[in-house]
GROMACS .gro file of C-alpha atoms in nm:
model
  297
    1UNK     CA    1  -1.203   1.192   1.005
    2UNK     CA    2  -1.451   1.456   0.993
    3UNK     CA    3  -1.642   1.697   1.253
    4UNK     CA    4  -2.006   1.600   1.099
    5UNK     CA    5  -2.012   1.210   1.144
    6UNK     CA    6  -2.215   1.061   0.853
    7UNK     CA    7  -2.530   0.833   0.977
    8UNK     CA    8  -2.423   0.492   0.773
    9UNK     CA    9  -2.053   0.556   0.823
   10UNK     CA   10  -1.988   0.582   0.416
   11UNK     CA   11  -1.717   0.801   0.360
   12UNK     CA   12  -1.632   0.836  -0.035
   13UNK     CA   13  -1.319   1.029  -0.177
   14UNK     CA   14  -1.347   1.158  -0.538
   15UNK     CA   15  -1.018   1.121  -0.688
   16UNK     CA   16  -0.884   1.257  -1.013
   17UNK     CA   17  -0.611   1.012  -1.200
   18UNK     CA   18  -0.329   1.072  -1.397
   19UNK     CA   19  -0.250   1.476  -1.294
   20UNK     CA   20   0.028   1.594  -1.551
   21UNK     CA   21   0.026   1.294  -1.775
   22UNK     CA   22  -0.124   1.515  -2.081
   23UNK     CA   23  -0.271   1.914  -2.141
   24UNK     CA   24  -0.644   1.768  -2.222
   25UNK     CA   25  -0.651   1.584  -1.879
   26UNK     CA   26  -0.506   1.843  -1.693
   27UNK     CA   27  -0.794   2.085  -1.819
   28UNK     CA   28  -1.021   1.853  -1.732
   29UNK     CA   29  -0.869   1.816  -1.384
   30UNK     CA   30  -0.816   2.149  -1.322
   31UNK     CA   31  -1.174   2.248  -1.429
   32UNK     CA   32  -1.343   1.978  -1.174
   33UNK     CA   33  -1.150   2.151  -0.893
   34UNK     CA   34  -1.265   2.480  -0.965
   35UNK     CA   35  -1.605   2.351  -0.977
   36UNK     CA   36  -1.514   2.139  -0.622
   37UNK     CA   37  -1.698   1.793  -0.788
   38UNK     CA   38  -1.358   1.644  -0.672
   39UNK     CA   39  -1.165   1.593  -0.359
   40UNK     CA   40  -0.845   1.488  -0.436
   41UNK     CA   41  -0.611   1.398  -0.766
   42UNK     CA   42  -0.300   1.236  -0.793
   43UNK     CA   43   0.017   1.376  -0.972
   44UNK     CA   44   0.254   1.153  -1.213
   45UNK     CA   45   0.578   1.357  -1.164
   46UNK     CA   46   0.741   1.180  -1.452
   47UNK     CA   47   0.481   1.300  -1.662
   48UNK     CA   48   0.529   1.545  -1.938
   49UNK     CA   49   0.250   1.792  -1.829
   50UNK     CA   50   0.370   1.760  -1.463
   51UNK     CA   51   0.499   2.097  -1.457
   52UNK     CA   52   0.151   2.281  -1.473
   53UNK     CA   53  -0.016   2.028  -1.245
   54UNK     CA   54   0.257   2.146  -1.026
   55UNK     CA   55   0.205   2.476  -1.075
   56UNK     CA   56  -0.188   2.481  -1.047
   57UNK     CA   57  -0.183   2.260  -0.738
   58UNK     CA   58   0.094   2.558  -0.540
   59UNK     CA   59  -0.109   2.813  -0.660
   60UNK     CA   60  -0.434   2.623  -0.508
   61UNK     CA   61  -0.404   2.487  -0.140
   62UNK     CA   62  -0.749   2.336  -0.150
   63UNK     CA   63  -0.666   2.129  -0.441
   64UNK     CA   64  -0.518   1.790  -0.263
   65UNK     CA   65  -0.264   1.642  -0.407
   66UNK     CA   66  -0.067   1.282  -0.377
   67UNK     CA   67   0.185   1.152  -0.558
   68UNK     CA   68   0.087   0.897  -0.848
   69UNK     CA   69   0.435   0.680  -0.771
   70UNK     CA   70   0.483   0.590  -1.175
   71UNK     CA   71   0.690   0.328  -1.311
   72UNK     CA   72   0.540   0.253  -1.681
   73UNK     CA   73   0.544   0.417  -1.974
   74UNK     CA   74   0.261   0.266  -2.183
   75UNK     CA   75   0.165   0.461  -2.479
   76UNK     CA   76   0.315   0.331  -2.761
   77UNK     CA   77   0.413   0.666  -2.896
   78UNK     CA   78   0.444   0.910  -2.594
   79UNK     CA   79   0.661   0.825  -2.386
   80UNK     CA   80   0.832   0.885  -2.047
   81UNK     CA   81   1.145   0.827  -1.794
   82UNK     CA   82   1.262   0.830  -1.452
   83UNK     CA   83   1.302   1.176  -1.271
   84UNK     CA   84   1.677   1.010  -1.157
   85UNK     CA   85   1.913   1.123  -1.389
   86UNK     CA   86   2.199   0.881  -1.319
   87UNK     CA   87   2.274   0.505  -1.371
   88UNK     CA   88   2.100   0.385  -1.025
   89UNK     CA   89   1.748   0.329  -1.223
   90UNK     CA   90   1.948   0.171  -1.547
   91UNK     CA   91   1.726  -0.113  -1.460
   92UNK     CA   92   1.391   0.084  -1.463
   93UNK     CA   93   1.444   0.215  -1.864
   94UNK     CA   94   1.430   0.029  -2.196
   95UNK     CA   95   1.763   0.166  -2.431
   96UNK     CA   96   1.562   0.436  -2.522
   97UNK     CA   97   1.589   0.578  -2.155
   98UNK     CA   98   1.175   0.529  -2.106
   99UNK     CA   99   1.061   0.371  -1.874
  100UNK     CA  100   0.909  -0.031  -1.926
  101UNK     CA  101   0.567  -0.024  -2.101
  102UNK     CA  102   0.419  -0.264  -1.843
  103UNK     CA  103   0.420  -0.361  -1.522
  104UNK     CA  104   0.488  -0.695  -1.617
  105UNK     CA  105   0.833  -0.551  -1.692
  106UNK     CA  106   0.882  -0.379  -1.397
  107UNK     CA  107   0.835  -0.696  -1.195
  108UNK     CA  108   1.146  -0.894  -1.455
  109UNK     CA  109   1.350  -0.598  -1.425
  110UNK     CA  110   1.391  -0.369  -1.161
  111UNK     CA  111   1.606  -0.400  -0.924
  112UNK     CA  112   1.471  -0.297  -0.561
  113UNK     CA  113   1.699  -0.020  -0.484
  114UNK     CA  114   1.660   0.158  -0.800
  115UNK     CA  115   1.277   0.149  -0.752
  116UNK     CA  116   1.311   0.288  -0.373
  117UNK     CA  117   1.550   0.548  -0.552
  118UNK     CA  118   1.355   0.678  -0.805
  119UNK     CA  119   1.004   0.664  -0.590
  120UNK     CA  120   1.165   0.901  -0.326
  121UNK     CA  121   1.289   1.108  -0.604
  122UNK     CA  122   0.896   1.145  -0.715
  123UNK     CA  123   0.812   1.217  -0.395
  124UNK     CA  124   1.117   1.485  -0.344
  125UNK     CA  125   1.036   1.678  -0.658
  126UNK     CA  126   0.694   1.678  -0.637
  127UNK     CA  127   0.753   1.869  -0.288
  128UNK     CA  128   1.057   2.089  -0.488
  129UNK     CA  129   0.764   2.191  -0.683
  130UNK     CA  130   0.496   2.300  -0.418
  131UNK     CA  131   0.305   2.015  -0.356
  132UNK     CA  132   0.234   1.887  -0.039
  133UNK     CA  133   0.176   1.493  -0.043
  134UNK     CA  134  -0.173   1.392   0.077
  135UNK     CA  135  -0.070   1.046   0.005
  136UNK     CA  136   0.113   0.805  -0.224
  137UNK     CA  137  -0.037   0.576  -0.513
  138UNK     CA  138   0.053   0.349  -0.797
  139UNK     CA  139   0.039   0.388  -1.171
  140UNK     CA  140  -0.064   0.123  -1.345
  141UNK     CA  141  -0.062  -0.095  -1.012
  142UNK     CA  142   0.336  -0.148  -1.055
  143UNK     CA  143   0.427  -0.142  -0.683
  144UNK     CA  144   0.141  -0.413  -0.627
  145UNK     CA  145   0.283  -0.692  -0.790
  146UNK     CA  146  -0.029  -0.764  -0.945
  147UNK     CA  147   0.088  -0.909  -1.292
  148UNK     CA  148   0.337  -1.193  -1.138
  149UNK     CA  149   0.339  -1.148  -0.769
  150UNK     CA  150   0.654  -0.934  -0.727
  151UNK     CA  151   0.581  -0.625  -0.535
  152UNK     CA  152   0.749  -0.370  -0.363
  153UNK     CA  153   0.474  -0.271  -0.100
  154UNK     CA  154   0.700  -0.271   0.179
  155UNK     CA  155   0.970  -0.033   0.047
  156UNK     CA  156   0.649   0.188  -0.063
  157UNK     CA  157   0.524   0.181   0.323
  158UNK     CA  158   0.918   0.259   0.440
  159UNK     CA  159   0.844   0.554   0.254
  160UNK     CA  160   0.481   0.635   0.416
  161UNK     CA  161   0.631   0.632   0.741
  162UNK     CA  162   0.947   0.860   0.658
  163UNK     CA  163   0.699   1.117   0.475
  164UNK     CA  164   0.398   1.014   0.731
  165UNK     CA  165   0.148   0.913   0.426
  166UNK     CA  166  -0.076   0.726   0.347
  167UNK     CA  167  -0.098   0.455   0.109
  168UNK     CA  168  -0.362   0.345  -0.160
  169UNK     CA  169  -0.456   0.042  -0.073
  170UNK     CA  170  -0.833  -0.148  -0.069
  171UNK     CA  171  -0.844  -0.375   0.179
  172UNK     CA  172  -1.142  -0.533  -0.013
  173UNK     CA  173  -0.822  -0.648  -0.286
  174UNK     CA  174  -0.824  -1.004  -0.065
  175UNK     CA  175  -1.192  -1.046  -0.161
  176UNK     CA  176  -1.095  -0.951  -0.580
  177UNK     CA  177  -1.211  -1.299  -0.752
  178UNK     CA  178  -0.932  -1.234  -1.023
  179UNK     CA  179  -0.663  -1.323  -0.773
  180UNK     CA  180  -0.520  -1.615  -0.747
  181UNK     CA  181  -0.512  -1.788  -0.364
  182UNK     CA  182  -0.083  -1.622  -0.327
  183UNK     CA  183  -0.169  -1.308  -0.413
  184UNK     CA  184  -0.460  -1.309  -0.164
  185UNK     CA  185  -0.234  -1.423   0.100
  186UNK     CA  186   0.022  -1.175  -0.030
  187UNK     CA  187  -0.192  -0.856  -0.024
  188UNK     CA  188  -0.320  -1.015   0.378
  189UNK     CA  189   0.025  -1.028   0.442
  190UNK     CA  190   0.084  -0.623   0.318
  191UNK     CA  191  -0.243  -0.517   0.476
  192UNK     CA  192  -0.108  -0.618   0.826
  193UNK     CA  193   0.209  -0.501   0.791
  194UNK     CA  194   0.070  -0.153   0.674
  195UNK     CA  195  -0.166  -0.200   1.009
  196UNK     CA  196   0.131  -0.293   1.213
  197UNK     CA  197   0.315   0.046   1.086
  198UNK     CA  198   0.025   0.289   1.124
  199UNK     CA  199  -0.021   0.376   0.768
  200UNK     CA  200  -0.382   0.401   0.693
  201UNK     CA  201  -0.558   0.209   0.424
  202UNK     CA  202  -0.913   0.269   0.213
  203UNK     CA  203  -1.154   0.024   0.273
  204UNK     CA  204  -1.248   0.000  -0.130
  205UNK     CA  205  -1.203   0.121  -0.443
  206UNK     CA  206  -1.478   0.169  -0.734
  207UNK     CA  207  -1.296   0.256  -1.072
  208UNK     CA  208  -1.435   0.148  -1.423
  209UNK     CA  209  -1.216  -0.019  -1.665
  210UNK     CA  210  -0.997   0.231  -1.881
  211UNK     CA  211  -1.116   0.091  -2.188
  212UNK     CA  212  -1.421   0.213  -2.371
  213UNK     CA  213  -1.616  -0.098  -2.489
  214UNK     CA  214  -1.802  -0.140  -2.801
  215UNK     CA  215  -2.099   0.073  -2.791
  216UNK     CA  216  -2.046   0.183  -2.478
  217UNK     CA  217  -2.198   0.548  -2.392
  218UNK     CA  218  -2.263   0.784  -2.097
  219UNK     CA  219  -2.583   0.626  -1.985
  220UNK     CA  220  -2.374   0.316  -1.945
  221UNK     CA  221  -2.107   0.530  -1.732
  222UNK     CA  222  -2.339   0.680  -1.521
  223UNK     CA  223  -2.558   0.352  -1.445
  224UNK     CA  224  -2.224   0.163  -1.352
  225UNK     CA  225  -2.120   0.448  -1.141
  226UNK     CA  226  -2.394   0.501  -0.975
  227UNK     CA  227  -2.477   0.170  -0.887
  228UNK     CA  228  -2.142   0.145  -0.726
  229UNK     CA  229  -2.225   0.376  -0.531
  230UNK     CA  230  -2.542   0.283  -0.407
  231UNK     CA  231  -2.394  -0.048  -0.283
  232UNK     CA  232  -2.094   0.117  -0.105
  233UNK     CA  233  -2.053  -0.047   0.226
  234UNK     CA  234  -1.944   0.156   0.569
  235UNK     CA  235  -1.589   0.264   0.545
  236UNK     CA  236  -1.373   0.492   0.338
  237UNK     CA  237  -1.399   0.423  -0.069
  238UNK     CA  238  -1.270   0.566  -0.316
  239UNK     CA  239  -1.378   0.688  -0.643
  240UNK     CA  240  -1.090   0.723  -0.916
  241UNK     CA  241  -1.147   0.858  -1.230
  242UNK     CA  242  -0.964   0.935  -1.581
  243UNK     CA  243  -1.109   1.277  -1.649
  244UNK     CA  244  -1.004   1.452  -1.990
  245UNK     CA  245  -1.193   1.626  -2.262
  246UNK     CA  246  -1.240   1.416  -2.547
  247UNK     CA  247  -0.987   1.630  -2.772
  248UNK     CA  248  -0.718   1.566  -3.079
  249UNK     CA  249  -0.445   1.501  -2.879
  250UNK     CA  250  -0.633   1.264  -2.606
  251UNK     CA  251  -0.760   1.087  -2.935
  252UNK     CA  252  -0.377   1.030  -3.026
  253UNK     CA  253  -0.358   0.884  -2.722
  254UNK     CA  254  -0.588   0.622  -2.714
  255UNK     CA  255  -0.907   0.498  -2.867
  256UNK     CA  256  -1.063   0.517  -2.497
  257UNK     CA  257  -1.053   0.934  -2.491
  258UNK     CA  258  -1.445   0.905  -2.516
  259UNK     CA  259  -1.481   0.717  -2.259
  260UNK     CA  260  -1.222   0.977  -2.065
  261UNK     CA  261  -1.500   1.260  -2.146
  262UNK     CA  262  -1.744   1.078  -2.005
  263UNK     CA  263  -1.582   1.042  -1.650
  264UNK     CA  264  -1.553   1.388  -1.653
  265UNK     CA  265  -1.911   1.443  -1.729
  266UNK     CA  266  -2.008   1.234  -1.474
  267UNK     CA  267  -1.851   1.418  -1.209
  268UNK     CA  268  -2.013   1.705  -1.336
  269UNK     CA  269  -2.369   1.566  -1.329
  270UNK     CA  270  -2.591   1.691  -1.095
  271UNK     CA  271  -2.760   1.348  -1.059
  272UNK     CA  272  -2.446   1.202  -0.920
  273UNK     CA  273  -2.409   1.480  -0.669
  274UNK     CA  274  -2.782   1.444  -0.558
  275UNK     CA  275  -2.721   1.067  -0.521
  276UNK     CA  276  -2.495   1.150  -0.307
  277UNK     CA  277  -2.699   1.383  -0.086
  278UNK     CA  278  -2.989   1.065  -0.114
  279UNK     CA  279  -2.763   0.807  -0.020
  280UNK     CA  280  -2.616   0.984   0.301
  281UNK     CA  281  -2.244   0.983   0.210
  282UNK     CA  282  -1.983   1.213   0.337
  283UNK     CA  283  -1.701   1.347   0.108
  284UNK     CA  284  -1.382   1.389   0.273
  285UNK     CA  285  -0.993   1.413   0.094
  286UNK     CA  286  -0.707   1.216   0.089
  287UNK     CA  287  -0.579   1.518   0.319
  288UNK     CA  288  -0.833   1.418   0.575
  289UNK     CA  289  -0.683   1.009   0.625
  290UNK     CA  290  -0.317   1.218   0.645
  291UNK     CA  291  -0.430   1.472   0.877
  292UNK     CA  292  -0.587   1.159   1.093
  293UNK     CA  293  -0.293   0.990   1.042
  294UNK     CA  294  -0.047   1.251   1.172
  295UNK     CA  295  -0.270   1.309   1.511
  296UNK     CA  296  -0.307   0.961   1.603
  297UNK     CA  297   0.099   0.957   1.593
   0.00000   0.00000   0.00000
C-alpha cells in the first residue's frame, strides 16, 4: 500500500463528500486540497456544480478523485436527475424528471437495468470530463440496500471489475448494531463476493451524522473526531467528511450548513494533524487501494 510501512498498521484516508453537489462545498473542497489536509474526494456527476469539480480535479492530478455513484435527489428545493437522457432510467425519476428523494424509493422503484445504466453512465462522463476513477461510492447509501434490504452491490462490483475499482465498503458494516440479523447476513454475503472478485474493501468507516444537533459546536466536532480516531483499529479507515463554508446558499440548503463549516475546520486544525503524527497513522488515497489493486491483478 505504501513504501513506509506504518508501526500499528493504521492506515486512514481523508475523504471529501459530495464534490460538485453545490459552489460553497466545492470551495471548501477545493481549498482543503490546496492545503493537502485531504487525500481523496468523491464526485456526484449528476450534481449541478459537477462541471467545476470536473474541471479542478483535470487541471490537478494529485487531487484523487472517485465517483460518488448518486441516485437521490433529497433537497426539497434543489434538485437533480439522471445523466441518461432517454427512457431506460424512466424508473429512476419522479414526473418531474428528478431523481427519488430517498433511498427508500430507489429500493420500490428502480428497475435493475436502469440503475446499471445510469451508474456506468456516471462513471463514463466523469472520465469524458478528465477524471480518472480512484474508486466508486454511494450517495446516500442507495446501492446498499440499507433502508429495506434491496441492494444492487453486485451490479456495482460488475462494474469494479470492468473499470478495475474499488468499492466503498466497511467490512466493520456486519458488526453495525442498527442492522437487523438479514442485513448482516446480506452485507457477509457482499463482502465475500467482493473478496471472491478481487475488489478491495476498507476495513471501517468514521463519519459523523449530517445533522447538526441542538447546541452542538466545534468542540463537540473535534472531540467526536478525534476520539474516533484514537480508537482506530489496524487496517484501512476512512474518514468522510461534508466540508463547505457555512454561506447563504449552503444555509438554503439545509439547517446543518454549520455543522458543514465545522468539518471543514476540522480538517484544517492543526491538532487533528498532530494527532495524527501522535497516534502513528499513515495517510494514503483511495488511488493507493486502486494502484494495489491493479498490481495484484
Amino acid at each position: 500500500m505504501n513504501k513506509r510501512r506504518c508501526p500499528n498498521g493504521r492506515y486512514l484516508i481523508i475523504t471529501a463528500d459530495d464534490f460538485g453537489l453545490c459552489h460553497s462545498m466545492n470551495e471548501a473542497i477545493m481549498e482543503l486540497w490546496e492545503a493537502r489536509t485531504i487525500t481523496s474526494a468523491m464526485i456526484m456527476v449528476p450534481g449541478p456544480w459537477a462541471k467545476q469539480a470536473a474541471d479542478y480535479a483535470a487541471h490537478n492530478r494529485k487531487a484523487n478523485i472517485g465517483v460518488h455513484l448518486t441516485l437521490t435527489s433529497s433537497f426539497p428545493q434543489y434538485k437533480w436527475g439522471p445523466v441518461t437522457r432517454d427512457g431506460r432510467v424512466q424508473s429512476l425519476m419522479t414526473q418531474e424528471g428528478h431523481f427519488w428523494g430517498t433511498s427508500a424509493e430507489v429500493e420500490h422503484q428502480a428497475a435493475e437495468e436502469a440503475v446499471r445504466t445510469e451508474v456506468r453512465n456516471q462513471i463514463e462522463a466523469a472520465i469524458r470530463m478528465g477524471i480518472d476513477p480512484t474508486h466508486l461510492d454511494s450517495h446516500e447509501g442507495s446501492l446498499l440496500g440499507l433502508a429495506g434490504g434491496r441492494d444492487f452491490l453486485e451490479l456495482a462490483f460488475d462494474l469494479c471489475e470492468e473499470y478495475r475499482l474499488p468499492f466503498k465498503l466497511p467490512r466493520n458494516i456486519v458488526n453495525q448494531s442498527f442492522l437487523s440479523p438479514q442485513m448482516r447476513e446480506l452485507f457477509r454475503k457482499r463482502i465475500d463476493s467482493a473478496d471472491r472478485r478481487g475488489i478491495p474493501l476498507i476495513d471501517d468507516l468514521i463519519i459523523l451524522p449530517y445533522e447538526q444537533e441542538q447546541g452542538e459546536g466545534y468542540p463537540d466536532v473535534r472531540r467526536q473526531l478525534s476520539q474516533a480516531i484514537q480508537e482506530m483499529k489496524a487496517g484501512i479507515t476512512e474518514l468522510v467528511v461534508h466540508p463547505s463554508r457555512d454561506t447563504a446558499e449552503m444555509r438554503t440548503l439545509t439547517p446543518s450548513s454549520a455543522k458543514r463549516e465545522m468539518e471543514y475546520n476540522y480538517c484544517m486544525d492543526k491538532e487533528f494533524r498532530q494527532l495524527l503524527v501522535d497516534e502513528e497513522i499513515r495517510l494514503i488515497s483511495w488511488k493507493d487501494v486502486r494502484e494495489q489493486m491493479r498490481l495484484a491483478r
